[in-house]
Amino acid sequence: FAVRNSGAICVVEGTGDHGCEYMTGGVVVVLGKTGRNFAAGMSGGVAYVLDEDGSFEQRCNLAMVKLEKIGPAQGGDHPGLPQQRSVSVADPGMGDLLAFDAERLRILVERHLLHTGSARARNLLDNWDASLAKFVKVMPSDYAKALTDMKARAAIAAE
């Protein structure tokens, strides 16, 4: 699933082996189990995986990615905050991929429920605080560094 994804926004309720392999962009949410070798060669984009039993790390290829915990929603009105609706054809509204993980993840689970009627999504949303604690963010190391560098250059240019 999402092999060679270069920009699509996807939500799925489980994957087989090699999910997000060679992914270069986009955002993927997995609301269930993954197969082995998840994120092999993943150089860009972000994935959020529901890790209910704590075993995801053993199925993830950690050569190019780091697994991060997702903190609580930050709230407020910040630049880079994800949007419930796409901003434009060129901007799907995912916001700053280095921040706002809880907000982005909730938006995507809500979209999934809206478009599919998923009982899984409904259950996760009904128990959101407990559900959020079970998600893991899969972030390519070099991609995170590139995004951080771009933010720093933009801040300097704005001065």
mmCIF file of C-alpha atoms in Angstrom:
data_model
loop_
_atom_site.group_PDB
_atom_site.id
_atom_site.type_symbol
_atom_site.label_atom_id
_atom_site.label_comp_id
_atom_site.label_asym_id
_atom_site.label_seq_id
_atom_site.Cartn_x
_atom_site.Cartn_y
_atom_site.Cartn_z
ATOM 1 C CA PHE A 1 0.000 0.000 0.000
ATOM 2 C CA ALA A 2 1.207 3.510 -0.914
ATOM 3 C CA VAL A 3 4.348 2.114 -2.559
ATOM 4 C CA ARG A 4 6.116 4.982 -4.331
ATOM 5 C CA ASN A 5 3.478 7.415 -3.045
ATOM 6 C CA SER A 6 4.665 10.862 -4.062
ATOM 7 C CA GLY A 7 1.904 13.088 -2.768
ATOM 8 C CA ALA A 8 -1.400 11.309 -2.207
ATOM 9 C CA ILE A 9 -3.289 11.589 1.066
ATOM 10 C CA CYS A 10 -4.436 8.063 1.996
ATOM 11 C CA VAL A 11 -6.247 6.338 4.840
ATOM 12 C CA VAL A 12 -6.458 2.547 5.019
ATOM 13 C CA GLU A 13 -7.582 0.120 7.705
ATOM 14 C CA GLY A 14 -4.596 -2.214 7.328
ATOM 15 C CA THR A 15 -1.774 -3.105 4.931
ATOM 16 C CA GLY A 16 0.184 -6.106 3.778
ATOM 17 C CA ASP A 17 3.955 -6.291 3.501
ATOM 18 C CA HIS A 18 6.032 -3.351 2.206
ATOM 19 C CA GLY A 19 3.583 -0.527 3.007
ATOM 20 C CA CYS A 20 4.910 2.952 2.137
ATOM 21 C CA GLU A 21 7.939 1.405 0.432
ATOM 22 C CA TYR A 22 9.937 4.039 -1.501
ATOM 23 C CA MET A 23 7.391 6.705 -0.503
ATOM 24 C CA THR A 24 8.605 10.219 -1.362
ATOM 25 C CA GLY A 25 5.668 12.420 -0.356
ATOM 26 C CA GLY A 26 2.105 12.571 0.874
ATOM 27 C CA VAL A 27 0.455 11.475 4.092
ATOM 28 C CA VAL A 28 -0.667 7.936 4.932
ATOM 29 C CA VAL A 29 -2.769 6.813 7.893
ATOM 30 C CA VAL A 30 -3.041 3.116 8.749
ATOM 31 C CA LEU A 31 -5.910 2.306 11.124
ATOM 32 C CA GLY A 32 -4.854 -1.286 11.691
ATOM 33 C CA LYS A 33 -2.058 -3.830 11.341
ATOM 34 C CA THR A 34 0.741 -3.611 8.806
ATOM 35 C CA GLY A 35 2.765 -6.359 7.246
ATOM 36 C CA ARG A 36 6.533 -6.572 7.482
ATOM 37 C CA ASN A 37 9.068 -4.166 5.974
ATOM 38 C CA PHE A 38 6.906 -1.043 6.351
ATOM 39 C CA ALA A 39 8.688 2.166 5.201
ATOM 40 C CA ALA A 40 11.597 0.450 3.415
ATOM 41 C CA GLY A 41 13.265 3.156 1.333
ATOM 42 C CA MET A 42 10.787 5.793 2.546
ATOM 43 C CA SER A 43 12.502 9.133 1.885
ATOM 44 C CA GLY A 44 9.605 11.576 2.139
ATOM 45 C CA GLY A 45 6.089 12.111 3.348
ATOM 46 C CA VAL A 46 4.658 11.059 6.682
ATOM 47 C CA ALA A 47 2.799 7.977 7.875
ATOM 48 C CA TYR A 48 0.720 7.485 11.002
ATOM 49 C CA VAL A 49 0.193 3.895 12.119
ATOM 50 C CA LEU A 50 -2.179 2.649 14.803
ATOM 51 C CA ASP A 51 0.025 0.421 16.961
ATOM 52 C CA GLU A 52 -2.486 -1.125 19.350
ATOM 53 C CA ASP A 53 -0.261 -3.908 20.650
ATOM 54 C CA GLY A 54 3.115 -2.139 20.510
ATOM 55 C CA SER A 55 4.532 -4.503 17.872
ATOM 56 C CA PHE A 56 4.759 -2.138 14.901
ATOM 57 C CA GLU A 57 8.447 -1.335 15.431
ATOM 58 C CA GLN A 58 9.317 -4.986 14.663
ATOM 59 C CA ARG A 59 7.524 -4.736 11.293
ATOM 60 C CA CYS A 60 8.950 -1.342 10.329
ATOM 61 C CA ASN A 61 12.180 -0.953 8.365
ATOM 62 C CA LEU A 62 14.018 1.666 10.421
ATOM 63 C CA ALA A 63 16.907 2.231 8.005
ATOM 64 C CA MET A 64 15.638 5.648 6.835
ATOM 65 C CA VAL A 65 12.864 6.572 9.278
ATOM 66 C CA LYS A 66 12.323 7.365 12.928
ATOM 67 C CA LEU A 67 9.250 6.465 14.935
ATOM 68 C CA GLU A 68 7.811 9.315 16.974
ATOM 69 C CA LYS A 69 5.109 9.537 19.607
ATOM 70 C CA ILE A 70 2.260 11.889 18.850
ATOM 71 C CA GLY A 71 1.627 14.598 21.393
ATOM 72 C CA PRO A 72 -1.718 16.182 22.203
ATOM 73 C CA ALA A 73 -3.354 18.754 19.942
ATOM 74 C CA GLN A 74 -1.818 22.195 20.277
ATOM 75 C CA GLY A 75 -5.065 24.091 19.761
ATOM 76 C CA GLY A 76 -5.345 27.717 18.784
ATOM 77 C CA ASP A 77 -4.792 29.324 15.423
ATOM 78 C CA HIS A 78 -1.269 28.742 14.172
ATOM 79 C CA PRO A 79 0.287 29.149 10.748
ATOM 80 C CA GLY A 80 0.784 25.708 9.280
ATOM 81 C CA LEU A 81 -2.223 24.215 11.068
ATOM 82 C CA PRO A 82 -3.850 21.449 8.981
ATOM 83 C CA GLN A 83 -7.232 22.255 7.449
ATOM 84 C CA GLN A 84 -10.342 20.073 7.352
ATOM 85 C CA ARG A 85 -10.795 20.914 3.681
ATOM 86 C CA SER A 86 -8.227 21.173 0.929
ATOM 87 C CA VAL A 87 -6.977 24.725 0.484
ATOM 88 C CA SER A 88 -6.544 24.377 -3.290
ATOM 89 C CA VAL A 89 -5.703 21.827 -5.944
ATOM 90 C CA ALA A 90 -2.021 22.351 -5.135
ATOM 91 C CA ASP A 91 -2.513 22.354 -1.345
ATOM 92 C CA PRO A 92 -4.418 19.464 0.276
ATOM 93 C CA GLY A 93 -4.463 21.324 3.599
ATOM 94 C CA MET A 94 -2.028 19.103 5.499
ATOM 95 C CA GLY A 95 -0.099 22.067 6.914
ATOM 96 C CA ASP A 96 3.324 21.898 8.545
ATOM 97 C CA LEU A 97 4.363 18.211 8.560
ATOM 98 C CA LEU A 98 6.807 18.841 11.419
ATOM 99 C CA ALA A 99 4.019 19.909 13.775
ATOM 100 C CA PHE A 100 0.301 19.452 14.448
ATOM 101 C CA ASP A 101 0.308 15.663 14.157
ATOM 102 C CA ALA A 102 -2.703 15.202 16.445
ATOM 103 C CA GLU A 103 -4.736 17.745 14.487
ATOM 104 C CA ARG A 104 -3.763 16.283 11.091
ATOM 105 C CA LEU A 105 -4.447 12.728 12.198
ATOM 106 C CA ARG A 106 -7.882 13.585 13.595
ATOM 107 C CA ILE A 107 -8.820 15.429 10.392
ATOM 108 C CA LEU A 108 -7.839 12.417 8.292
ATOM 109 C CA VAL A 109 -9.737 9.940 10.477
ATOM 110 C CA GLU A 110 -12.779 12.256 10.334
ATOM 111 C CA ARG A 111 -12.495 12.431 6.532
ATOM 112 C CA HIS A 112 -12.270 8.638 6.399
ATOM 113 C CA LEU A 113 -15.441 8.308 8.469
ATOM 114 C CA LEU A 114 -17.254 10.875 6.334
ATOM 115 C CA HIS A 115 -16.370 9.192 3.040
ATOM 116 C CA THR A 116 -16.620 5.535 4.065
ATOM 117 C CA GLY A 117 -18.867 5.280 7.117
ATOM 118 C CA SER A 118 -16.093 3.197 8.720
ATOM 119 C CA ALA A 119 -17.020 1.667 12.070
ATOM 120 C CA ARG A 120 -13.290 1.550 12.857
ATOM 121 C CA ALA A 121 -12.939 5.294 12.346
ATOM 122 C CA ARG A 122 -16.083 5.953 14.422
ATOM 123 C CA ASN A 123 -14.714 3.886 17.311
ATOM 124 C CA LEU A 124 -11.352 5.658 17.192
ATOM 125 C CA LEU A 125 -13.017 9.074 17.190
ATOM 126 C CA ASP A 126 -15.420 8.125 19.994
ATOM 127 C CA ASN A 127 -12.384 7.273 22.143
ATOM 128 C CA TRP A 128 -10.023 9.848 20.657
ATOM 129 C CA ASP A 129 -7.693 10.520 23.595
ATOM 130 C CA ALA A 130 -7.034 6.810 24.136
ATOM 131 C CA SER A 131 -6.785 6.198 20.378
ATOM 132 C CA LEU A 132 -4.321 9.031 19.788
ATOM 133 C CA ALA A 133 -1.914 7.553 22.344
ATOM 134 C CA LYS A 134 -1.702 4.348 20.263
ATOM 135 C CA PHE A 135 -0.592 6.022 17.022
ATOM 136 C CA VAL A 136 3.033 6.239 15.910
ATOM 137 C CA LYS A 137 4.391 8.770 13.430
ATOM 138 C CA VAL A 138 6.770 7.397 10.805
ATOM 139 C CA MET A 139 9.048 10.239 9.695
ATOM 140 C CA PRO A 140 11.958 9.878 7.255
ATOM 141 C CA SER A 141 15.066 11.319 8.928
ATOM 142 C CA ASP A 142 16.440 13.188 5.903
ATOM 143 C CA TYR A 143 12.982 14.533 5.039
ATOM 144 C CA ALA A 144 12.573 15.966 8.546
ATOM 145 C CA LYS A 145 15.980 17.647 8.228
ATOM 146 C CA ALA A 146 15.080 19.103 4.812
ATOM 147 C CA LEU A 147 11.760 20.464 6.136
ATOM 148 C CA THR A 148 13.541 21.981 9.142
ATOM 149 C CA ASP A 149 16.153 23.610 6.885
ATOM 150 C CA MET A 150 13.439 25.013 4.593
ATOM 151 C CA LYS A 151 11.606 26.494 7.598
ATOM 152 C CA ALA A 152 14.805 28.121 8.850
ATOM 153 C CA ARG A 153 15.577 29.640 5.425
ATOM 154 C CA ALA A 154 12.013 30.960 5.142
ATOM 155 C CA ALA A 155 12.274 32.547 8.598
ATOM 156 C CA ILE A 156 15.555 34.257 7.679
ATOM 157 C CA ALA A 157 14.094 35.498 4.388
ATOM 158 C CA ALA A 158 11.095 36.938 6.237
ATOM 159 C CA GLU A 159 13.310 39.079 8.513
#
